[in-house]
Short mmCIF file of C-alpha atoms in Angstrom, two decimals:
data_model
loop_
_atom_site.label_atom_id
_atom_site.label_comp_id
_atom_site.label_asym_id
_atom_site.label_seq_id
_atom_site.Cartn_x
_atom_site.Cartn_y
_atom_site.Cartn_z
CA UNK A 1 -22.48 16.58 3.60
CA UNK A 2 -22.40 20.13 2.43
CA UNK A 3 -20.77 23.02 4.23
CA UNK A 4 -24.09 24.53 5.34
CA UNK A 5 -24.93 21.18 7.13
CA UNK A 6 -21.47 21.05 8.74
CA UNK A 7 -21.90 24.56 10.02
CA UNK A 8 -25.30 23.75 11.49
CA UNK A 9 -24.00 20.71 13.26
CA UNK A 10 -21.17 22.66 14.83
CA UNK A 11 -23.50 25.43 15.96
CA UNK A 12 -25.98 22.90 17.36
CA UNK A 13 -23.11 21.16 19.29
CA UNK A 14 -21.98 24.48 20.75
CA UNK A 15 -25.46 25.50 21.72
CA UNK A 16 -26.27 22.14 23.35
CA UNK A 17 -23.02 22.16 25.44
CA UNK A 18 -23.75 25.75 26.66
CA UNK A 19 -20.73 27.31 24.97
CA UNK A 20 -22.59 30.57 24.56
CA UNK A 21 -19.73 32.90 23.83
CA UNK A 22 -18.18 30.51 21.29
CA UNK A 23 -21.65 29.86 19.84
CA UNK A 24 -22.45 33.45 19.17
CA UNK A 25 -18.90 34.19 17.87
CA UNK A 26 -19.22 31.21 15.53
CA UNK A 27 -22.59 32.35 14.15
CA UNK A 28 -21.14 35.86 13.53
CA UNK A 29 -18.00 34.58 11.81
CA UNK A 30 -19.77 32.03 9.77
CA UNK A 31 -22.47 34.47 8.66
CA UNK A 32 -25.13 31.84 9.21
CA UNK A 33 -28.50 32.72 10.89
CA UNK A 34 -30.30 30.10 12.97
CA UNK A 35 -33.87 30.42 14.33
CA UNK A 36 -33.40 30.35 18.10
CA UNK A 37 -36.31 27.99 18.67
CA UNK A 38 -34.87 25.38 16.34
CA UNK A 39 -31.78 25.30 18.60
CA UNK A 40 -33.62 24.61 21.83
CA UNK A 41 -34.19 20.82 21.26
CA UNK A 42 -31.06 18.90 22.28
CA UNK A 43 -30.75 16.12 19.77
CA UNK A 44 -27.00 15.30 20.26
CA UNK A 45 -26.82 14.88 16.49
CA UNK A 46 -23.12 15.69 16.11
CA UNK A 47 -22.29 13.42 19.09
CA UNK A 48 -24.05 10.52 17.40
CA UNK A 49 -22.21 11.08 14.16
CA UNK A 50 -18.80 11.20 15.87
CA UNK A 51 -19.59 8.13 18.00
CA UNK A 52 -20.53 6.18 14.92
CA UNK A 53 -17.37 7.31 13.13
CA UNK A 54 -15.35 6.19 16.08
CA UNK A 55 -16.92 2.78 16.08
CA UNK A 56 -16.38 2.30 12.34
CA UNK A 57 -12.70 3.24 12.63
CA UNK A 58 -12.18 0.72 15.45
CA UNK A 59 -13.67 -2.04 13.28
CA UNK A 60 -10.75 -1.79 10.86
CA UNK A 61 -7.82 -3.76 12.38
CA UNK A 62 -4.53 -3.50 10.47
CA UNK A 63 -2.71 -6.73 9.67
CA UNK A 64 0.17 -7.68 11.86
CA UNK A 65 3.59 -7.00 10.35
CA UNK A 66 7.24 -7.23 11.45
CA UNK A 67 6.93 -3.67 12.73
CA UNK A 68 4.57 -4.76 15.43
CA UNK A 69 7.58 -5.21 17.64
CA UNK A 70 7.66 -1.47 18.12
CA UNK A 71 5.87 -0.19 21.19
CA UNK A 72 2.40 1.11 20.60
CA UNK A 73 1.38 4.52 22.01
CA UNK A 74 4.94 5.84 21.99
CA UNK A 75 5.05 8.22 18.97
CA UNK A 76 8.68 9.07 19.65
CA UNK A 77 9.76 5.59 18.74
CA UNK A 78 8.23 5.04 15.26
CA UNK A 79 10.24 4.94 12.08
CA UNK A 80 10.40 8.20 10.21
CA UNK A 81 9.69 7.70 6.46
CA UNK A 82 12.53 10.12 5.66
CA UNK A 83 15.20 8.12 7.43
CA UNK A 84 17.45 6.00 5.32
CA UNK A 85 17.75 2.59 7.13
CA UNK A 86 20.36 1.04 4.87
CA UNK A 87 21.63 1.22 1.29
CA UNK A 88 22.20 -1.84 -1.03
CA UNK A 89 25.07 -1.26 -3.35
CA UNK A 90 25.49 -2.91 -6.79
CA UNK A 91 22.59 -5.19 -6.40
CA UNK A 92 21.87 -5.27 -10.17
CA UNK A 93 25.43 -4.94 -11.36
CA UNK A 94 25.14 -1.33 -12.32
CA UNK A 95 21.88 -1.84 -14.23
CA UNK A 96 19.10 0.71 -13.69
CA UNK A 97 16.52 -0.32 -11.16
CA UNK A 98 13.01 0.12 -12.71
CA UNK A 99 10.62 -1.19 -10.06
CA UNK A 100 10.64 -2.63 -6.53
CA UNK A 101 8.13 -4.09 -4.06
CA UNK A 102 8.69 -4.86 -0.38
CA UNK A 103 6.43 -7.53 1.28
CA UNK A 104 5.29 -7.15 4.83
CA UNK A 105 7.44 -10.10 5.83
CA UNK A 106 10.60 -8.24 4.66
CA UNK A 107 10.98 -9.93 1.25
CA UNK A 108 12.04 -7.39 -1.33
CA UNK A 109 11.56 -7.79 -5.10
CA UNK A 110 13.64 -5.57 -7.49
CA UNK A 111 13.52 -5.51 -11.25
CA UNK A 112 16.19 -3.82 -13.40
CA UNK A 113 16.88 -3.01 -16.99
CA UNK A 114 18.63 -6.40 -17.45
CA UNK A 115 15.18 -8.18 -17.54
CA UNK A 116 15.99 -10.01 -14.30
CA UNK A 117 13.81 -9.99 -11.15
CA UNK A 118 15.84 -10.17 -7.89
CA UNK A 119 14.38 -11.48 -4.66
CA UNK A 120 16.01 -10.70 -1.29
CA UNK A 121 14.89 -11.69 2.24
CA UNK A 122 15.57 -8.67 4.38
CA UNK A 123 13.61 -9.65 7.48
CA UNK A 124 16.81 -10.15 9.56
CA UNK A 125 18.01 -6.70 8.57
CA UNK A 126 14.70 -5.03 9.39
CA UNK A 127 14.96 -6.54 12.85
CA UNK A 128 18.24 -4.61 13.42
CA UNK A 129 16.37 -1.28 13.38
CA UNK A 130 16.81 0.17 16.89
CA UNK A 131 13.84 1.15 18.88
CA UNK A 132 15.25 4.58 19.49
CA UNK A 133 15.68 5.26 15.74
CA UNK A 134 14.53 8.90 15.93
CA UNK A 135 17.09 9.79 18.57
CA UNK A 136 19.85 7.98 16.72
CA UNK A 137 22.62 10.37 15.65
CA UNK A 138 23.57 10.89 12.08
CA UNK A 139 22.24 12.61 8.97
CA UNK A 140 18.89 11.43 7.59
CA UNK A 141 20.49 10.52 4.20
CA UNK A 142 23.15 8.33 5.82
CA UNK A 143 22.36 4.58 6.22
CA UNK A 144 21.56 3.70 9.82
CA UNK A 145 22.52 0.10 9.35
CA UNK A 146 25.79 -1.12 7.87
CA UNK A 147 25.68 -1.61 4.08
CA UNK A 148 24.35 -5.04 3.10
CA UNK A 149 25.95 -7.55 0.82
CA UNK A 150 22.87 -9.75 0.10
CA UNK A 151 22.89 -12.77 -2.14
CA UNK A 152 19.66 -12.41 -4.12
CA UNK A 153 17.71 -15.05 -6.03
CA UNK A 154 17.50 -14.10 -9.62
CA UNK A 155 14.49 -14.91 -11.87
CA UNK A 156 14.59 -14.80 -15.72
CA UNK A 157 10.93 -14.27 -16.55
CA UNK A 158 10.85 -11.94 -19.55
CA UNK A 159 13.05 -11.32 -22.59
CA UNK A 160 12.92 -7.54 -22.02
CA UNK A 161 13.30 -5.21 -19.03
CA UNK A 162 10.54 -5.67 -16.45
CA UNK A 163 8.44 -2.47 -16.13
CA UNK A 164 5.92 -3.42 -13.43
CA UNK A 165 5.32 -6.12 -10.83
CA UNK A 166 2.58 -6.73 -8.24
CA UNK A 167 2.32 -9.18 -5.41
CA UNK A 168 -0.83 -11.25 -5.12
CA UNK A 169 -2.88 -10.12 -2.08
CA UNK A 170 -3.48 -13.64 -0.78
CA UNK A 171 -0.69 -15.78 -2.27
CA UNK A 172 2.32 -13.77 -1.52
CA UNK A 173 4.67 -15.88 -3.57
CA UNK A 174 2.68 -15.29 -6.71
CA UNK A 175 3.83 -12.28 -8.73
CA UNK A 176 2.36 -10.77 -11.94
CA UNK A 177 4.87 -8.83 -14.07
CA UNK A 178 4.85 -6.86 -17.32
CA UNK A 179 7.72 -6.13 -19.60
CA UNK A 180 8.96 -4.27 -22.65
CA UNK A 181 8.82 -7.57 -24.45
CA UNK A 182 5.08 -6.89 -24.69
CA UNK A 183 4.13 -9.76 -22.39
CA UNK A 184 2.55 -10.25 -19.04
CA UNK A 185 3.57 -13.19 -16.79
CA UNK A 186 2.34 -14.87 -13.60
CA UNK A 187 5.01 -16.85 -11.78
CA UNK A 188 5.66 -18.49 -8.42
CA UNK A 189 8.62 -17.14 -6.55
CA UNK A 190 8.52 -19.91 -3.91
CA UNK A 191 10.14 -22.25 -6.47
CA UNK A 192 13.85 -22.18 -7.43
CA UNK A 193 14.68 -20.30 -10.59
CA UNK A 194 15.49 -23.36 -12.53
CA UNK A 195 12.22 -24.98 -11.66
CA UNK A 196 10.15 -25.52 -14.88
CA UNK A 197 6.91 -24.68 -12.91
CA UNK A 198 8.19 -21.20 -12.08
CA UNK A 199 6.16 -19.46 -14.78
CA UNK A 200 2.43 -20.27 -14.45
CA UNK A 201 1.00 -18.31 -17.31
CA UNK A 202 2.12 -15.89 -20.03
CA UNK A 203 -0.08 -13.50 -21.83
CA UNK A 204 0.82 -11.73 -25.10
CA UNK A 205 -2.28 -9.63 -25.71
CA UNK A 206 -0.32 -6.27 -26.09
CA UNK A 207 1.41 -5.03 -29.22
CA UNK A 208 3.69 -2.57 -27.44
CA UNK A 209 5.45 -2.18 -24.04
CA UNK A 210 3.26 -3.34 -21.14
CA UNK A 211 3.93 -0.58 -18.64
CA UNK A 212 1.63 -1.65 -15.70
CA UNK A 213 0.01 -4.58 -13.97
CA UNK A 214 -2.09 -4.64 -10.80
CA UNK A 215 -4.08 -7.27 -8.86
CA UNK A 216 -7.59 -6.56 -7.55
CA UNK A 217 -7.91 -6.64 -3.74
CA UNK A 218 -9.47 -10.09 -3.97
CA UNK A 219 -6.84 -11.49 -6.22
CA UNK A 220 -9.47 -12.77 -8.60
CA UNK A 221 -8.70 -10.20 -11.29
CA UNK A 222 -5.62 -8.30 -12.55
CA UNK A 223 -5.30 -5.65 -15.19
CA UNK A 224 -2.53 -4.63 -17.57
CA UNK A 225 -1.94 -1.42 -19.41
CA UNK A 226 0.45 -0.75 -22.37
CA UNK A 227 1.78 1.72 -24.80
CA UNK A 228 -0.63 0.34 -27.34
CA UNK A 229 -3.45 2.20 -25.51
CA UNK A 230 -4.97 -1.02 -24.36
CA UNK A 231 -6.36 -1.99 -20.93
CA UNK A 232 -6.74 -5.64 -20.50
CA UNK A 233 -8.61 -7.25 -17.54
CA UNK A 234 -8.10 -10.88 -16.66
CA UNK A 235 -10.22 -13.20 -14.40
CA UNK A 236 -9.20 -16.47 -12.79
CA UNK A 237 -8.30 -18.37 -9.75
CA UNK A 238 -5.23 -19.89 -7.94
CA UNK A 239 -5.34 -23.51 -6.64
CA UNK A 240 -4.04 -24.85 -3.49
CA UNK A 241 -0.93 -25.96 -5.30
CA UNK A 242 -0.54 -22.48 -6.73
CA UNK A 243 -1.54 -23.41 -10.25
CA UNK A 244 -3.19 -20.52 -12.02
CA UNK A 245 -6.05 -20.31 -14.57
CA UNK A 246 -6.65 -16.73 -15.73
CA UNK A 247 -8.26 -15.58 -18.98
CA UNK A 248 -8.82 -12.21 -20.51
CA UNK A 249 -12.38 -10.96 -20.08
CA UNK A 250 -12.13 -7.40 -21.16
CA UNK A 251 -10.01 -5.21 -23.45
#
């Protein structure tokens, strides 16, 4: 919708609801001229557009998460993005953290320069967040919860540092990862690290670092990009037993 059409709709709305002073002021400020006869018919066009927009927004229902325990409608009790909840010290033994992903159920994945992927279940810690978090005293950069000493699960997937990971949108234990070892891997984090079925598939279609991987919203595709200027797209499926069968369909 262009600006002229938006201006017309606003003027039509003001005219129909008899806001004459505001209507004439709006016409003068916008510099738009309307034929008076064209404004006489009350169509309610803007009202219809807004009602349709409202209905469409209400059709989209967000998935339930662990944060649903916070009261709805009380905007003073939501988590502020700028607030540090807690700080995890020495998780990677001093190695640089390269990438992290937090699932909605509180499971955190962290990859560092030591080529190891760490998995931590932080759901219990997330439930420690007080409901009156905004009014809680202390600086925003100070951890609100006592420092954690988690015992992570460590996965050795690649021979080089992991540069990117993505969680499957439907099978949340299935991860796709990329590495400086020029490979892409799909693996199942519901298994123990020593399980031989951990790595489902490995792809070596890049000749340089693979810097990014991403699942499609359906989980039927994923893409990888690398320093070799290649974009590879893969298509496949995941069985009920979490076996995967993906093949490259585009490069």
